[in-house]
PDB file of C-alpha atoms in Angstrom:
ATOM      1  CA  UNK V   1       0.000   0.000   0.000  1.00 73.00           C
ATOM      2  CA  UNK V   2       1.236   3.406  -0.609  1.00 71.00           C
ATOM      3  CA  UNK V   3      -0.354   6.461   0.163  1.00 90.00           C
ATOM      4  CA  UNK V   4      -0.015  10.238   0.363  1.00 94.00           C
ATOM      5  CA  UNK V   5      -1.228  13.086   1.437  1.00 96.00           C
ATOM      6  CA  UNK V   6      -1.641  15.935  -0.525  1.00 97.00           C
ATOM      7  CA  UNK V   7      -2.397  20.108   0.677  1.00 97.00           C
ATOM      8  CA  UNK V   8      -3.315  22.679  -1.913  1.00 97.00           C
ATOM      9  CA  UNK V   9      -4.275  26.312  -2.213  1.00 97.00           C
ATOM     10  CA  UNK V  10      -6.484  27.908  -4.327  1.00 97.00           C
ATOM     11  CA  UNK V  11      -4.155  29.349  -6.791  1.00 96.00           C
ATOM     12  CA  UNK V  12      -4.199  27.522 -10.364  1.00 95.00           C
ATOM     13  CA  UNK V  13      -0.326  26.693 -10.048  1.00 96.00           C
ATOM     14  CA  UNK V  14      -0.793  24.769  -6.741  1.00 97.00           C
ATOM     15  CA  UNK V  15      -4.016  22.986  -8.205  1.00 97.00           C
ATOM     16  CA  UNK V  16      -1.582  22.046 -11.133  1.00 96.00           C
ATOM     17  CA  UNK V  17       1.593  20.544  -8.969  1.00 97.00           C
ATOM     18  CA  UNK V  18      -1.312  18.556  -7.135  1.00 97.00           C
ATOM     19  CA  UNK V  19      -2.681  16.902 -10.069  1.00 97.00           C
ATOM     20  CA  UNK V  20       1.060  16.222 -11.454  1.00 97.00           C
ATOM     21  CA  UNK V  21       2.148  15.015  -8.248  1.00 97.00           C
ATOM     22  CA  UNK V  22      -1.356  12.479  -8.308  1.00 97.00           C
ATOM     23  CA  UNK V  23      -0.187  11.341 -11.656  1.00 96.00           C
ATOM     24  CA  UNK V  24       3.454  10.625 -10.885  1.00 96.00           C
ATOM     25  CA  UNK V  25       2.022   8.865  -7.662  1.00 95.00           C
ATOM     26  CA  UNK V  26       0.009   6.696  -9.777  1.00 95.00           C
ATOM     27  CA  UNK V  27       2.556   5.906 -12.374  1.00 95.00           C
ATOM     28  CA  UNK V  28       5.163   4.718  -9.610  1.00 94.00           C
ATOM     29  CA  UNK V  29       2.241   2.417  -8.300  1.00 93.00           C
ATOM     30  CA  UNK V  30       2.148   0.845 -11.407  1.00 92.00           C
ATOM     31  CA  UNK V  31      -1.123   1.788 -13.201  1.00 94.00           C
ATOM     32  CA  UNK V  32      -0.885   1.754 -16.959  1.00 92.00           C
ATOM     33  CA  UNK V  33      -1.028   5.241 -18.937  1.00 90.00           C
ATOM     34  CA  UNK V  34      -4.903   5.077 -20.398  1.00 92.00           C
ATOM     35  CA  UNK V  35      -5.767   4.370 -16.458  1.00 94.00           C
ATOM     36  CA  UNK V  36      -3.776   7.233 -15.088  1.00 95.00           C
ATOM     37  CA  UNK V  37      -4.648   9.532 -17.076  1.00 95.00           C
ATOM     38  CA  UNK V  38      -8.494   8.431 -16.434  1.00 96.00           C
ATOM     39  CA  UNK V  39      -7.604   8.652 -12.661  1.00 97.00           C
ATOM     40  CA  UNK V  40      -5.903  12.321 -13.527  1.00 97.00           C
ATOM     41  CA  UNK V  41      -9.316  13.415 -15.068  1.00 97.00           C
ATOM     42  CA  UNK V  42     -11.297  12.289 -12.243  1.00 98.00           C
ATOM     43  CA  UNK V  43      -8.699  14.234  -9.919  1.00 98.00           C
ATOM     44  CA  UNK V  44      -8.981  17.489 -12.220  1.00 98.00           C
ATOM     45  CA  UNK V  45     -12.931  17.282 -11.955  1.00 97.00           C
ATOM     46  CA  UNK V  46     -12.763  16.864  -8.328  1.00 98.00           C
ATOM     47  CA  UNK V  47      -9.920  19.068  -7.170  1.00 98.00           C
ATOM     48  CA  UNK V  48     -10.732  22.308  -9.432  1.00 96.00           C
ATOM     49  CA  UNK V  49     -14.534  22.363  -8.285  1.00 96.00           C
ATOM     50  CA  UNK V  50     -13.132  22.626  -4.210  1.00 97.00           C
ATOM     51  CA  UNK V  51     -10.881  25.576  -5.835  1.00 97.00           C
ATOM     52  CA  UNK V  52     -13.027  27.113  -7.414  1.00 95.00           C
ATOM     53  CA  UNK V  53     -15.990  26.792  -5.741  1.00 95.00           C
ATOM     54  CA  UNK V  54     -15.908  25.591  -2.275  1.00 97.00           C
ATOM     55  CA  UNK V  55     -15.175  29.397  -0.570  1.00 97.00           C
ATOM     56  CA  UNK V  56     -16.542  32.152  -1.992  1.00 96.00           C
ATOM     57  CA  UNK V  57     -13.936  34.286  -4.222  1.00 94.00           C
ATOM     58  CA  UNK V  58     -10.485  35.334  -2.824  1.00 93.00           C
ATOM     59  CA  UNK V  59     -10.483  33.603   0.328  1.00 96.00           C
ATOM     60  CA  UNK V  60      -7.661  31.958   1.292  1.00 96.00           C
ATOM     61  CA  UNK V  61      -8.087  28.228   1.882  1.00 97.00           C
ATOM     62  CA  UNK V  62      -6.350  25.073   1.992  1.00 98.00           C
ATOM     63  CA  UNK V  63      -7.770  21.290   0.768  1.00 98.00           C
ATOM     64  CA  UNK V  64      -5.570  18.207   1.232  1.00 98.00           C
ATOM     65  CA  UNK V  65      -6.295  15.201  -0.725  1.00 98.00           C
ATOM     66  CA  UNK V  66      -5.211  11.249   0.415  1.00 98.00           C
ATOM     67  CA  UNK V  67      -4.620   9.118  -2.317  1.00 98.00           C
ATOM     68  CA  UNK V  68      -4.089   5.564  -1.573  1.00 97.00           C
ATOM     69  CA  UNK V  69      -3.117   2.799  -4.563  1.00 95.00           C
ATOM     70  CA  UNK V  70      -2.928  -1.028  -2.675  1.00 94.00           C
ATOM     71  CA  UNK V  71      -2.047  -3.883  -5.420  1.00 93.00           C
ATOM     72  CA  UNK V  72      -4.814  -6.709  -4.571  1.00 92.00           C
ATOM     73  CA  UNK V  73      -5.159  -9.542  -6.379  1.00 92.00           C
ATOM     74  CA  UNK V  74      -7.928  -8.289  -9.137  1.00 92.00           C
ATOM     75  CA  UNK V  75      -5.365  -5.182  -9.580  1.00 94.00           C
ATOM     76  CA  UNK V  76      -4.212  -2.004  -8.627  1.00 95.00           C
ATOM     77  CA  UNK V  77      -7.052  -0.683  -5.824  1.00 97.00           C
ATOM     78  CA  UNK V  78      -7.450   3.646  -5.970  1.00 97.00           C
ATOM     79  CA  UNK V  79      -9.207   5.473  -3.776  1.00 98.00           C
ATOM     80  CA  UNK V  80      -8.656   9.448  -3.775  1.00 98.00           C
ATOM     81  CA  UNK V  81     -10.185  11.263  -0.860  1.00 98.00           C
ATOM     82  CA  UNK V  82     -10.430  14.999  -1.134  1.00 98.00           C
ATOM     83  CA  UNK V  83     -11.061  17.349   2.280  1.00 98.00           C
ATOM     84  CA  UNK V  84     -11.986  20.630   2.532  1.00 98.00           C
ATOM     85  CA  UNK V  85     -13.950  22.806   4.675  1.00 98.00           C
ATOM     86  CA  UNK V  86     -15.865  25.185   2.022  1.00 98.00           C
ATOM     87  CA  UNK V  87     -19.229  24.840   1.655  1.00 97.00           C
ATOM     88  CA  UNK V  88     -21.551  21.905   1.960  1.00 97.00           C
ATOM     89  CA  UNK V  89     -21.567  20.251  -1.311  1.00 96.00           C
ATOM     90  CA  UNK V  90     -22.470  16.960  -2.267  1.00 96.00           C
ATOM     91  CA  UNK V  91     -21.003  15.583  -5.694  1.00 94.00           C
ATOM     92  CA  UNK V  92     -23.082  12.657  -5.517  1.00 93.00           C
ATOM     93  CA  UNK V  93     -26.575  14.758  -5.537  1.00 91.00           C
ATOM     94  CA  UNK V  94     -25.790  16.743  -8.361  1.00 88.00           C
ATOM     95  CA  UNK V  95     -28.454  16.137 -11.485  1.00 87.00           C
ATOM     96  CA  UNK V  96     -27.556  14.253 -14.448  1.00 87.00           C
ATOM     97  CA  UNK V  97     -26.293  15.955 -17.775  1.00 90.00           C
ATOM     98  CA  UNK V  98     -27.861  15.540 -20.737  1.00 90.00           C
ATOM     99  CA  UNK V  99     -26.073  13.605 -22.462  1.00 88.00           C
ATOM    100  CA  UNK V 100     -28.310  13.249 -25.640  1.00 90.00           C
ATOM    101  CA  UNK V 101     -29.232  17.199 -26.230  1.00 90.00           C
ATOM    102  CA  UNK V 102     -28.425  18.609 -29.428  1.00 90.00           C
ATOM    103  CA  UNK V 103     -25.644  20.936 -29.912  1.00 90.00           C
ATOM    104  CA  UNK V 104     -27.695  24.086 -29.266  1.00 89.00           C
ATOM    105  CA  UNK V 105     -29.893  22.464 -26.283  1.00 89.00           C
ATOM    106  CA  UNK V 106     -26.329  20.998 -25.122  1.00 87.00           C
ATOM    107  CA  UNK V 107     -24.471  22.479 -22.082  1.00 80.00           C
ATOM    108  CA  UNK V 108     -21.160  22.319 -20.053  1.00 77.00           C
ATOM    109  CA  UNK V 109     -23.127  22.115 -16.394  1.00 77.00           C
ATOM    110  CA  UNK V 110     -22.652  18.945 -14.574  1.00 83.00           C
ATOM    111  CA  UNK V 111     -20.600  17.450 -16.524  1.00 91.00           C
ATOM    112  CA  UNK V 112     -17.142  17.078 -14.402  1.00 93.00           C
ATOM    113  CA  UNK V 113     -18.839  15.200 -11.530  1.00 94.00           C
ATOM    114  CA  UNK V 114     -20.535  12.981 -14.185  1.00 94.00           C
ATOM    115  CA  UNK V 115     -17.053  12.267 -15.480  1.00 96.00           C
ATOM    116  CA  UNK V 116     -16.268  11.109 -12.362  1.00 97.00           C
ATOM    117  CA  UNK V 117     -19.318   8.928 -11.207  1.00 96.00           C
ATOM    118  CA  UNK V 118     -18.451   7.451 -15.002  1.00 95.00           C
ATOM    119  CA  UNK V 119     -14.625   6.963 -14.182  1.00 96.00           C
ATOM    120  CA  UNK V 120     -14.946   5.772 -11.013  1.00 98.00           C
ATOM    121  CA  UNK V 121     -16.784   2.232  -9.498  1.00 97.00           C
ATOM    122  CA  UNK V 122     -17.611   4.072  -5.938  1.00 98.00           C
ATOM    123  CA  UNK V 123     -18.205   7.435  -4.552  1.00 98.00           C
ATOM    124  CA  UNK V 124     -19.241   8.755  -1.173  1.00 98.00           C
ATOM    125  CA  UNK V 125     -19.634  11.880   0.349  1.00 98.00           C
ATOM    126  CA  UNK V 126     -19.836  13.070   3.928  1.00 98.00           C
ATOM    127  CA  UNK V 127     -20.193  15.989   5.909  1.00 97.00           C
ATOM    128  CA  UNK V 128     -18.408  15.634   9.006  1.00 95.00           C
ATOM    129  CA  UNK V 129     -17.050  18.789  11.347  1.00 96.00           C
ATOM    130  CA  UNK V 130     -17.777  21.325   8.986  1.00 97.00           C
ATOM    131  CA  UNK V 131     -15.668  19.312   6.329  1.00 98.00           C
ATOM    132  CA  UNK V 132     -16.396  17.778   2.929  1.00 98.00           C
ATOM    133  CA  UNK V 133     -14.945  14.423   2.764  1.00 98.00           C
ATOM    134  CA  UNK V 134     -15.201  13.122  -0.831  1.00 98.00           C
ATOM    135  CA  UNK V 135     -13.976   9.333  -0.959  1.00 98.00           C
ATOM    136  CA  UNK V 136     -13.853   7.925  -5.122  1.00 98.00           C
ATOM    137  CA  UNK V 137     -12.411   4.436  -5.718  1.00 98.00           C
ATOM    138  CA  UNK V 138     -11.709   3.104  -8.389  1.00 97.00           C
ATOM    139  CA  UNK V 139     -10.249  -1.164  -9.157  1.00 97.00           C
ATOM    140  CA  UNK V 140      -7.578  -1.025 -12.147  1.00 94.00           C
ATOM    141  CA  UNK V 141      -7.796  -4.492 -13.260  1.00 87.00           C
ATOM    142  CA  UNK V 142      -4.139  -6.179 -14.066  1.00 75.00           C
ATOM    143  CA  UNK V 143      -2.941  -5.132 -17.733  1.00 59.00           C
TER     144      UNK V 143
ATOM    145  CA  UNK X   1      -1.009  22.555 -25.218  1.00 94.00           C
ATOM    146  CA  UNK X   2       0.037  24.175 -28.845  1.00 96.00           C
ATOM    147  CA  UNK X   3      -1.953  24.531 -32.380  1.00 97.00           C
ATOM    148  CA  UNK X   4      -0.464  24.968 -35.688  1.00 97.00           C
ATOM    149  CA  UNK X   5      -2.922  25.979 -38.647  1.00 97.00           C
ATOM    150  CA  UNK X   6      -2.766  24.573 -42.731  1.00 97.00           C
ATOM    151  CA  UNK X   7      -4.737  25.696 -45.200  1.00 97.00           C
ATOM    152  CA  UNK X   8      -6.019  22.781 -47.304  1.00 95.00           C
ATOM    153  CA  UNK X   9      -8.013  24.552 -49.836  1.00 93.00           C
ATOM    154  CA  UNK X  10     -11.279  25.934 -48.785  1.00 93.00           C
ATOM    155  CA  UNK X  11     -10.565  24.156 -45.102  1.00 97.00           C
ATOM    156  CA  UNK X  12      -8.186  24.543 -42.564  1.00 97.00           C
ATOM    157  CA  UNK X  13      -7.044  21.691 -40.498  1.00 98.00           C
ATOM    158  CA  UNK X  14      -5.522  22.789 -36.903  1.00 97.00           C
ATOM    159  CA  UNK X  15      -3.181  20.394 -35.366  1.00 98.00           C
ATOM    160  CA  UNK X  16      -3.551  20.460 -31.762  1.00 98.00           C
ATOM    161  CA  UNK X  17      -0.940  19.341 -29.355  1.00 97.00           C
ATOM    162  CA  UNK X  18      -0.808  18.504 -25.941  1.00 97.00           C
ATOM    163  CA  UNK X  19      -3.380  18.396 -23.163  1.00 96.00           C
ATOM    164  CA  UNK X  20      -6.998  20.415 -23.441  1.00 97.00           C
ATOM    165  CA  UNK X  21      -7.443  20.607 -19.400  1.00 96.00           C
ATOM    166  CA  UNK X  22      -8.291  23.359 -16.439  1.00 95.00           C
ATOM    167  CA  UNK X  23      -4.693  24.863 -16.881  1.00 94.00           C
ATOM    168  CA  UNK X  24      -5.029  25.274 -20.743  1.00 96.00           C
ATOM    169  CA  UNK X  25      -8.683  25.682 -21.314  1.00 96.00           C
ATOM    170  CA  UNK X  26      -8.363  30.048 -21.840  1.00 96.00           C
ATOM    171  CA  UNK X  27      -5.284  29.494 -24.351  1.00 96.00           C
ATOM    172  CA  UNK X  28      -7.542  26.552 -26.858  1.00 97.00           C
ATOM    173  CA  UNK X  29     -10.414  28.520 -26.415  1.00 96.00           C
ATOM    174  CA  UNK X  30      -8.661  31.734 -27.938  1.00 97.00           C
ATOM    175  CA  UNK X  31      -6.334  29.499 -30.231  1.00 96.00           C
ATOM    176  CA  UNK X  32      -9.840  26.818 -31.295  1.00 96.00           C
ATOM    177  CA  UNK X  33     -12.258  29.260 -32.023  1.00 96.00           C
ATOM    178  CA  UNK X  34     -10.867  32.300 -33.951  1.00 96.00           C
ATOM    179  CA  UNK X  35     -10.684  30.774 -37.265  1.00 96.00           C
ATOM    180  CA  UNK X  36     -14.618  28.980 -36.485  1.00 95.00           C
ATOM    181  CA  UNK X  37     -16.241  32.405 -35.080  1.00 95.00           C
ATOM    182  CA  UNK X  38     -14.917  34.108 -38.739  1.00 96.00           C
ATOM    183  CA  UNK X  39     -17.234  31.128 -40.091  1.00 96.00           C
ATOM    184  CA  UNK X  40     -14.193  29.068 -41.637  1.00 97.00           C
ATOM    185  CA  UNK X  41     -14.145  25.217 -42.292  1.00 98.00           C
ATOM    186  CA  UNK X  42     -12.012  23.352 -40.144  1.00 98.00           C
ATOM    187  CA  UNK X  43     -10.660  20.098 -38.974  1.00 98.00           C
ATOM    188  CA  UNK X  44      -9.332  19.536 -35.846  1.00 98.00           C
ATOM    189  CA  UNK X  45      -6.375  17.014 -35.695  1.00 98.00           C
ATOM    190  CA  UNK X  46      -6.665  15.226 -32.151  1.00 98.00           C
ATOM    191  CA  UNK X  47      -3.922  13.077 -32.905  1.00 98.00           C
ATOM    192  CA  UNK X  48      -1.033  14.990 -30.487  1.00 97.00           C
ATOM    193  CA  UNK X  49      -3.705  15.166 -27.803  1.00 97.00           C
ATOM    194  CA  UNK X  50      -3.232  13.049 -24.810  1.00 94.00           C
ATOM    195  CA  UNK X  51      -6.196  14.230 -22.347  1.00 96.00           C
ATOM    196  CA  UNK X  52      -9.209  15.962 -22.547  1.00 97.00           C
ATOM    197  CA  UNK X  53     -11.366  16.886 -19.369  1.00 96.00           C
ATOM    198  CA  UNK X  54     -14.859  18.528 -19.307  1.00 95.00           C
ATOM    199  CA  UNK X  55     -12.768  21.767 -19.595  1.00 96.00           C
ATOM    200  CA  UNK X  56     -11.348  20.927 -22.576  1.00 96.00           C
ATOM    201  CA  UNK X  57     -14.618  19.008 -23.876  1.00 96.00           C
ATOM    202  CA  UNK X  58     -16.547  22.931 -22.855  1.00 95.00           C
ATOM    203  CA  UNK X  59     -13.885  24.743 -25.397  1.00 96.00           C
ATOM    204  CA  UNK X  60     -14.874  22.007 -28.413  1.00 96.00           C
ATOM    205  CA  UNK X  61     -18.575  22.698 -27.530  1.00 95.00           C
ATOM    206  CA  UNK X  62     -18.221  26.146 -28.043  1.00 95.00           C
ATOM    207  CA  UNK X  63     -16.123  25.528 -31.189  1.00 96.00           C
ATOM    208  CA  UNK X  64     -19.187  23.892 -32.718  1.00 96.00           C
ATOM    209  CA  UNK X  65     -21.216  26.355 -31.596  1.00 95.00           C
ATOM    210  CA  UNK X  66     -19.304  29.046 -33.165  1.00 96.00           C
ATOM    211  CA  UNK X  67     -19.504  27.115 -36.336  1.00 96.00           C
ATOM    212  CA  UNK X  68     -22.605  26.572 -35.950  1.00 95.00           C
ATOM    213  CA  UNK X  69     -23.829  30.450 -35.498  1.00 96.00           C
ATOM    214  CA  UNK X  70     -21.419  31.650 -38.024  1.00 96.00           C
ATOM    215  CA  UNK X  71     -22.230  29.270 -40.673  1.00 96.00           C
ATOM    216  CA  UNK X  72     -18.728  27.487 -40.739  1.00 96.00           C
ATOM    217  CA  UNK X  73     -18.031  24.071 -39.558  1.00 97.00           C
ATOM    218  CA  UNK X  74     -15.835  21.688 -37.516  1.00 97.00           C
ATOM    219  CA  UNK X  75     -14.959  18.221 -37.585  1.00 98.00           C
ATOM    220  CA  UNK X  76     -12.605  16.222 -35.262  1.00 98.00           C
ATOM    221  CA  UNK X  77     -10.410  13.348 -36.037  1.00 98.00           C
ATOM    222  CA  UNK X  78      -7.530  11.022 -34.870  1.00 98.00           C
ATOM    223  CA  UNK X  79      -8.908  10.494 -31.071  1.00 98.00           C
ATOM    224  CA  UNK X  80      -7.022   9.232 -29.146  1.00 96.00           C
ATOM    225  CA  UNK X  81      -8.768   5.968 -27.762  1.00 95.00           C
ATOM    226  CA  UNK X  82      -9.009   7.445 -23.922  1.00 94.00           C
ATOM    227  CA  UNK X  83      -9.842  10.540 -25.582  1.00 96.00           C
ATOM    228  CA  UNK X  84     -12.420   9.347 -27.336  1.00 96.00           C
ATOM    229  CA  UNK X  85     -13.939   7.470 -24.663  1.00 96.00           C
ATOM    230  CA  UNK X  86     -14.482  11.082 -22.831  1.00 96.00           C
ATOM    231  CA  UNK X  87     -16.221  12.116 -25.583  1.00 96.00           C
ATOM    232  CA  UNK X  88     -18.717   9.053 -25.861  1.00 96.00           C
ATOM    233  CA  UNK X  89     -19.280   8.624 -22.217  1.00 94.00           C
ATOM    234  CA  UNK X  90     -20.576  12.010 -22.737  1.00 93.00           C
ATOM    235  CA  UNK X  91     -22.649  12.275 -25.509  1.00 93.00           C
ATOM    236  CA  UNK X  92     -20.013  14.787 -27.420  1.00 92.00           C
ATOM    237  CA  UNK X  93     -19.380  12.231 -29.862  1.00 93.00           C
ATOM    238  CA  UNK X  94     -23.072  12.913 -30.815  1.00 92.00           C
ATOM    239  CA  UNK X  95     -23.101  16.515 -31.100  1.00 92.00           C
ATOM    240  CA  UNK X  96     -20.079  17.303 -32.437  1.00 95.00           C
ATOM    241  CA  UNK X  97     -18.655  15.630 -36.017  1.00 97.00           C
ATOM    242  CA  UNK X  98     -15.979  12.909 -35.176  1.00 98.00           C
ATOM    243  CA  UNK X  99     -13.853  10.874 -38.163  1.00 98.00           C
ATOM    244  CA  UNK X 100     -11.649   8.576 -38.007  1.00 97.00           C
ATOM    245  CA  UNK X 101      -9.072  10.174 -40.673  1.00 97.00           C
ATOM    246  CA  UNK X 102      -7.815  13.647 -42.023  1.00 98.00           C
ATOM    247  CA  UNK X 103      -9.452  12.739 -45.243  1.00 98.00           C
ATOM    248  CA  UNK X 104     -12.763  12.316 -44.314  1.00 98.00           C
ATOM    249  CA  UNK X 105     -12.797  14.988 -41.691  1.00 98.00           C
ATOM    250  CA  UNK X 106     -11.626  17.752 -44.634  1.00 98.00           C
ATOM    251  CA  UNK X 107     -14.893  15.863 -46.174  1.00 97.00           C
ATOM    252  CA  UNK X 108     -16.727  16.621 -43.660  1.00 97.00           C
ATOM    253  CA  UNK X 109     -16.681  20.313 -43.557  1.00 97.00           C
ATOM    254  CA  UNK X 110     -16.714  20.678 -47.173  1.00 94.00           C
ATOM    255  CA  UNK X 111     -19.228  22.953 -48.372  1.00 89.00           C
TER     256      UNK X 111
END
């Protein structure tokens, strides 16, 4: 099992070295490219919503996220855990894209967290101390 | 992420580098949707393009929507197959004109 723990401000530039230092995490646990780079997306959905949304604007905040990767039997295990203490919001509540509107009916609303639930086999959310805790995991099966 | 620009007669084909993500988003949205908003035919070649989140997929959807309004058009091609998962997971593969080749994209904006 390794795991770290990762703390981020708000700036754009700290967001970034958080998602790069995910993906290197990821690559030295062994998940293949197409995976990682699923697992960055997830990360990128997830992590630039808390930045951008989770305190209202130019408020200095922190968020720390725990990534674990454990290789089981079935494959490489992933859960990502993301903590912040901005606002109450629940990723798993939010409503559905539509996914089959036509290009003028079609918008951009939504559609990060649906990325996730898509990219990811579990999500849970809780609301514990005044915190967010947002737990994804996600089973890379053996290349 | 970087673009370069051909002409290829009436169409142009922009050949797109690089990652289409939070961090790059404001630069492909100026650099992707110049040429559509003047109403010009273009292809986009995916092919140098390793990862596409919704940020990215929002700068495509305007793209097309530029086209769209202005009477141009876009096509995409050369997906990358985790790219092109993003786009079919959500629905962008319906709404916005993907090909498998440069050929048939150029094809597919011809007037």
């Amino acid at each position: 099992m390794v795991e770290i723990r990762l703390s981020s401000d708000r700036a754009p530039e700290a967001v970034e070295s958080t998602l790069d230092a995910i993906e290197a995490h990821l690559v030295a646990a062994g998940a293949a490219e197409p995976e990682v780079m699923q697992m960055r997306l997830v990360a990128e959905e997830i992590v630039t919503n808390i930045a951008r949304c989770a305190w209202p604007e130019g408020v200095d905040a922190q968020f720390h996220v725990e990534l674990a990767a454990e290789t089981r039997e079935a494959g490489l295990h992933v859960s990502m855990t993301t903590i912040d203490d901005g606002v109450a919001f629940d990723p798993t509540a939010q409503a559905e894209p539509d996914i089959e509107a036509s290009l003028d009916d079609r918008g951009i609303g939504g559609l990060g967290m649906f990325l996730v639930r898509e990219m990811t086999d579990a999500q849970r959310y809780e609301r514990e101390n005044g915190e967010n805790r947002f737990r994804v995991e996600r089973l890379l099966p053996r290349g | 992420m970087d673009v370069t620009t051909e002409v290829h007669g009436e169409a142009l084909i922009h050949r797109v580098s690089g990652r289409i993500d939070t961090g790059t988003a404001a630069d492909a949205e100026r650099k992707l949707t110049a040429e559509v908003r003047q109403g010009r035919r273009v292809a986009m070649d995916m092919t140098g393009v390793a990862y596409v989140s919704s940020a990215g997929l929002r700068v495509v959807l305007m793209a097309a929507k530029l086209a769209k309004a202005n009477r141009g058009a876009i096509s995409l091609f050369g997906l990358q197959a985790t790219v092109r998962e993003v786009f079919a997971m959500s629905g962008f593969d319906k709404v916005v004109t993907i090909r498998d080749d440069e050929a048939s994209a150029l094809a597919a904006v011809a007037p």
